[in-house]
Short mmCIF file of C-alpha atoms in Angstrom, two decimals:
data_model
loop_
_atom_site.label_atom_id
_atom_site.label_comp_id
_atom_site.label_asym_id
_atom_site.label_seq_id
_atom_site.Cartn_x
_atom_site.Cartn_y
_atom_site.Cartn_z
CA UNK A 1 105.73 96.18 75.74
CA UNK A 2 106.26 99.79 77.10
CA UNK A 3 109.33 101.41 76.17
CA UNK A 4 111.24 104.58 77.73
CA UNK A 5 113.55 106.47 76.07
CA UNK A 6 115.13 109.35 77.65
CA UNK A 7 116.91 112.08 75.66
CA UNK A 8 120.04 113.71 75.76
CA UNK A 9 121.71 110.46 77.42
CA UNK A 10 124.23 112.71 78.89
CA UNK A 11 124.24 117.06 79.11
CA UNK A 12 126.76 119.48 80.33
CA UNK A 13 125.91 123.13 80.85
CA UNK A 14 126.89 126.29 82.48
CA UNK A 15 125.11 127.66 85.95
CA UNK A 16 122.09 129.72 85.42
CA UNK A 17 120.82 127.50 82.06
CA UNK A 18 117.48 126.68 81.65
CA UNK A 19 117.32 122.91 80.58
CA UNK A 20 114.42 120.59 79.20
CA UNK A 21 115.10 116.84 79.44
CA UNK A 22 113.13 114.54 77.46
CA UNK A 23 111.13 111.20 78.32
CA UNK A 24 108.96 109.76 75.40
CA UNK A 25 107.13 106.06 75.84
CA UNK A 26 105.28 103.76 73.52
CA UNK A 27 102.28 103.02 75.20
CA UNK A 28 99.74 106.08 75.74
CA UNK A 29 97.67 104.05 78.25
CA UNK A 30 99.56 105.14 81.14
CA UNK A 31 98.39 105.40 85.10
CA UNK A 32 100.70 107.46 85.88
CA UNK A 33 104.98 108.66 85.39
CA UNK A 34 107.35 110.02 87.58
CA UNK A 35 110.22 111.73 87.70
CA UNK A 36 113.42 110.96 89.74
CA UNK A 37 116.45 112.08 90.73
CA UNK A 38 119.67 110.18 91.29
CA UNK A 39 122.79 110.95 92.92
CA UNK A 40 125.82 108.99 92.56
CA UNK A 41 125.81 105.97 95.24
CA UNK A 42 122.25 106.64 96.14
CA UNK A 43 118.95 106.10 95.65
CA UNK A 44 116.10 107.55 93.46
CA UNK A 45 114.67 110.69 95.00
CA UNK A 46 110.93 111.44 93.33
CA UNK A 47 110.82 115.11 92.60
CA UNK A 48 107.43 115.38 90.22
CA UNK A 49 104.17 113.08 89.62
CA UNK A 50 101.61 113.16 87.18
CA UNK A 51 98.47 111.53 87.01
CA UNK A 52 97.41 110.53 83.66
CA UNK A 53 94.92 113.54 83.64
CA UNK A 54 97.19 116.14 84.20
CA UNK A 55 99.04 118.18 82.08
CA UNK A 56 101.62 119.27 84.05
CA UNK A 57 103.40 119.59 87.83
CA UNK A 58 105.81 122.07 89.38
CA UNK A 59 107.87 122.12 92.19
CA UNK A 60 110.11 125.23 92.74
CA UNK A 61 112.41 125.49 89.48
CA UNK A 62 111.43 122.21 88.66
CA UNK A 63 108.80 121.88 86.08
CA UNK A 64 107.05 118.33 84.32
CA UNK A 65 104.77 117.97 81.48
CA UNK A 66 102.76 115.46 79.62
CA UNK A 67 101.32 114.96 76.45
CA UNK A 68 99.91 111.40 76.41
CA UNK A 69 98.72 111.74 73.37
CA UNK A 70 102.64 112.08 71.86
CA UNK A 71 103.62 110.17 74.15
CA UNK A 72 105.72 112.48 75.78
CA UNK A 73 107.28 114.18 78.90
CA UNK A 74 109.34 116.79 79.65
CA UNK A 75 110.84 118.10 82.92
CA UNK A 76 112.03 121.39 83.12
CA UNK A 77 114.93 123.21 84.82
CA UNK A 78 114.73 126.89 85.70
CA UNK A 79 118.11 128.77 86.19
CA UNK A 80 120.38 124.97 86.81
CA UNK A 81 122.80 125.05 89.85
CA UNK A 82 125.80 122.94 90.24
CA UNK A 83 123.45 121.16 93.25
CA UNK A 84 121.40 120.09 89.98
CA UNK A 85 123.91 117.20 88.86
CA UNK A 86 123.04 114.05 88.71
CA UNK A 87 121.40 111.68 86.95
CA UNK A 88 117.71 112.12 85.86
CA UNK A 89 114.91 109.19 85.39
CA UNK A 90 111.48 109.33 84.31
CA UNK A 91 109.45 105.98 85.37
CA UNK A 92 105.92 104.92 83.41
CA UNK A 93 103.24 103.22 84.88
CA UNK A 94 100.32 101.32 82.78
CA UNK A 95 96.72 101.41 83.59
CA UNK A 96 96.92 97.54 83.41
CA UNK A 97 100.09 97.08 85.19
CA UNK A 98 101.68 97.68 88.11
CA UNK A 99 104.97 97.32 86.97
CA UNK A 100 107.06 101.00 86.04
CA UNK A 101 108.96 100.74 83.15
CA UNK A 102 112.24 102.92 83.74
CA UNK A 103 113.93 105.18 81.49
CA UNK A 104 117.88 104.60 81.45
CA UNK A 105 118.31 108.37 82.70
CA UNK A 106 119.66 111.43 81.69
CA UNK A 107 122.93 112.38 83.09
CA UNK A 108 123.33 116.52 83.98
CA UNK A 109 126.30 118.27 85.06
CA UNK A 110 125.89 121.87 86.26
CA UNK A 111 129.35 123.84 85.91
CA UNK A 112 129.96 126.61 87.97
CA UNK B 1 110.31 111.41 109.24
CA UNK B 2 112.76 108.42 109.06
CA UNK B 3 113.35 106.99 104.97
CA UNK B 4 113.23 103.49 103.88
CA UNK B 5 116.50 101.47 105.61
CA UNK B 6 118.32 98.92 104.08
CA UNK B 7 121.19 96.92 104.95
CA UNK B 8 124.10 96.25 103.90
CA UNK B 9 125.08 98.80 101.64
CA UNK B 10 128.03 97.08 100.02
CA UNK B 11 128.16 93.33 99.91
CA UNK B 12 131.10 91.30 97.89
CA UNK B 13 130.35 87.37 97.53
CA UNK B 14 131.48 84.96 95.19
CA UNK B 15 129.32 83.38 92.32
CA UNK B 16 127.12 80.45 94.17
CA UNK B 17 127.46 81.96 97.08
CA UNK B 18 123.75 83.27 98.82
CA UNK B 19 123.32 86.84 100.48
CA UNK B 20 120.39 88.39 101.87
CA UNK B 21 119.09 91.87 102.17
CA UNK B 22 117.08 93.83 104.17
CA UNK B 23 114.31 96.68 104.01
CA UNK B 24 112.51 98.51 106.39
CA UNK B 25 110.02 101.05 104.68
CA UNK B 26 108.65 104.13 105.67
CA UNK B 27 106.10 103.78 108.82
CA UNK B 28 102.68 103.16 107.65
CA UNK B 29 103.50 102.31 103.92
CA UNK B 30 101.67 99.62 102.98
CA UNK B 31 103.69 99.11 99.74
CA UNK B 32 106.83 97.68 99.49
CA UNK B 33 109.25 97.03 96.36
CA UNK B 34 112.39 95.99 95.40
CA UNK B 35 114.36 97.05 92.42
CA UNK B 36 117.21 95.73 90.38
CA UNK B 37 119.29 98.55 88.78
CA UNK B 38 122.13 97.66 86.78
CA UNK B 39 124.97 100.05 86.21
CA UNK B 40 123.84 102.07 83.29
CA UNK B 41 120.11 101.32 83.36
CA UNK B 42 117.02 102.56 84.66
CA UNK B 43 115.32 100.31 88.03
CA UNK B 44 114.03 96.98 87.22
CA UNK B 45 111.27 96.02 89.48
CA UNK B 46 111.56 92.35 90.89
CA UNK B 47 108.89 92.03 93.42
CA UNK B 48 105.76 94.49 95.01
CA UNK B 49 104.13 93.45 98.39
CA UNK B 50 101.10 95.34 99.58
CA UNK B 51 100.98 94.83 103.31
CA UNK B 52 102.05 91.00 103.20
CA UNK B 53 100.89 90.18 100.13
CA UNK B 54 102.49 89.64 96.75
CA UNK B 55 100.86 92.15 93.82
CA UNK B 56 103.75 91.26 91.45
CA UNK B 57 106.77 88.80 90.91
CA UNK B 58 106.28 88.30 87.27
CA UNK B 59 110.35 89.51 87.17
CA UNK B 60 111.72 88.06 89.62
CA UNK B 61 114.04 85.40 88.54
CA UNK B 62 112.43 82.64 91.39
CA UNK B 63 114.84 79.94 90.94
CA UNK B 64 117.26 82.12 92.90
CA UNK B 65 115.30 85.23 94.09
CA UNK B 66 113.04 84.88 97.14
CA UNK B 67 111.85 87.74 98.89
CA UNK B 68 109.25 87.79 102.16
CA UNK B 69 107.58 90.38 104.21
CA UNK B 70 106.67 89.24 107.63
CA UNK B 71 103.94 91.26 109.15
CA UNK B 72 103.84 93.64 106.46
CA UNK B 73 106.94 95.52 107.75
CA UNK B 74 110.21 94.62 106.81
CA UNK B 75 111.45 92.66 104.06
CA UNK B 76 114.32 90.40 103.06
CA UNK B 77 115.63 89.63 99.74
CA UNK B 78 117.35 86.62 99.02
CA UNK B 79 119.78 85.42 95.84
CA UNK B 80 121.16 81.64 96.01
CA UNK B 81 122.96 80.86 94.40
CA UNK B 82 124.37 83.95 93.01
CA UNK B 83 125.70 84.45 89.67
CA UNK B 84 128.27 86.81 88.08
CA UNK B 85 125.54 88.84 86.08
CA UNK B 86 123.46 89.53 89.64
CA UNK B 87 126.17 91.98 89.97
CA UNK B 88 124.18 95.28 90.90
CA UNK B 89 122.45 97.75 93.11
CA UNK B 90 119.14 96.44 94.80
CA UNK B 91 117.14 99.09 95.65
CA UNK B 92 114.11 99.36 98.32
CA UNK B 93 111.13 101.52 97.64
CA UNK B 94 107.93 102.44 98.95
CA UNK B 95 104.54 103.94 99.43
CA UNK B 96 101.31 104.70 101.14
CA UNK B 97 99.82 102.45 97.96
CA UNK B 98 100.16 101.11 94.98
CA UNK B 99 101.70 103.22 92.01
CA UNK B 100 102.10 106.26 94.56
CA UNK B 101 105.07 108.35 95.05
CA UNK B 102 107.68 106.19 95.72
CA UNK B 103 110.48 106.95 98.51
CA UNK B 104 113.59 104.99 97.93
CA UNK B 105 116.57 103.56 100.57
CA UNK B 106 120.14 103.79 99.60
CA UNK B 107 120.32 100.80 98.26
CA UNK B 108 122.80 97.73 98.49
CA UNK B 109 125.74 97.30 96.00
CA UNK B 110 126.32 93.86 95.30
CA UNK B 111 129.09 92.31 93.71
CA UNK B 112 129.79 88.84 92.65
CA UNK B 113 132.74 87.47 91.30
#
């Protein structure tokens, strides 16, 4: 069974930080993983996707890697705003499934 | 370009009690899902339709779930009865296809008590 963990749980850091948040999984034999955003009250808003046989995405000051091999991603913030906060989720898909196994998020707070 | 719909956003009922929810995706997404996503935890997913077709419902607890998508459109999700630990925020998804980027609705807060 594929298993997400996402680390820090929680992180709190001064405007103009660069951040990495981390997303490792069990089961190398992905399709595909995602990255999402989540505001309070709201639902998930995809900011990266990579296919299995990329290395990495960017979009703007956001950007995602993957090492399937360590079964690991990473999505990186350039220069965090306070518009940043909010909760972040990487989601795993299997080649065999078509069922996304969800991380349980990493919660960011941007202080001015 | 209009985002997935769903209705209603809040909903209180009391345990046994049935609700229903509903989802309109994105125009010309053939792929439709809904979510479970307890307070504190990542999505669950209960149920994928491609067009009007089921791909998956291998977590979707069927003695009380049901969900349907007429005409491979819109889609209703259905708990009854309801029970205390249904308590959550269903969320609507979808895509041009399977295990694409996914656009999610709001989402509906449920709570039973």
């Amino acid at each position: 069974k594929q298993e997400v963990t996402q680390i820090p749980a929680a992180l709190s850091v001064p405007e103009g930080e660069n951040l990495v948040l981390n997303c490792s999984f069990t089961d190398s034999a992905i399709y595909n993983l995602q990255w999402f955003r989540q505001d309070p009250g709201k639902g998930l808003t995809s900011l990266l996707l990579i296919q299995s046989s990329q290395r990495e995405q960017t979009s703007g000051r956001l950007n995602a890697s993957l090492d399937k091999s360590s079964g690991r991603s990473t999505l990186y913030i350039a220069a965090s705003q306070p518009g940043d906060s909010a909760t972040y989720l990487c989601a795993v898909w299997l080649i065999r499934s078509y069922i996304p196994t969800f991380g349980r998020g990493t919660s960011l707070i941007v202080h001015p | 370009e209009a985002g997935v719909a769903q209705s209603p956003r809040y909903k209180i009922i009391e345990k046994r009690q049935s609700v229903a929810f509903w989802c309109n995706p994105i125009s010309g997404h053939a792929t439709l899902y809904w979510y479970q996503q307890i307070l504190g935890q990542g999505p669950k997913l209960l149920i994928q339709f491609q067009n009007n077709g089921v791909v998956d419902d291998s977590q979707l607890p069927k003695d009380r779930f049901s969900a349907e998508r007429l005409k491979g459109v819109d889609s209703t999700l259905k708990i009854q009865p309801a029970k205390l630990e249904d308590s959550a925020v269903y969320l609507c998804a979808s895509s041009l296809v399977g295990r694409d980027e996914q656009y999610f609705g709001p989402g509906t807060r449920l709570t039973v008590t």
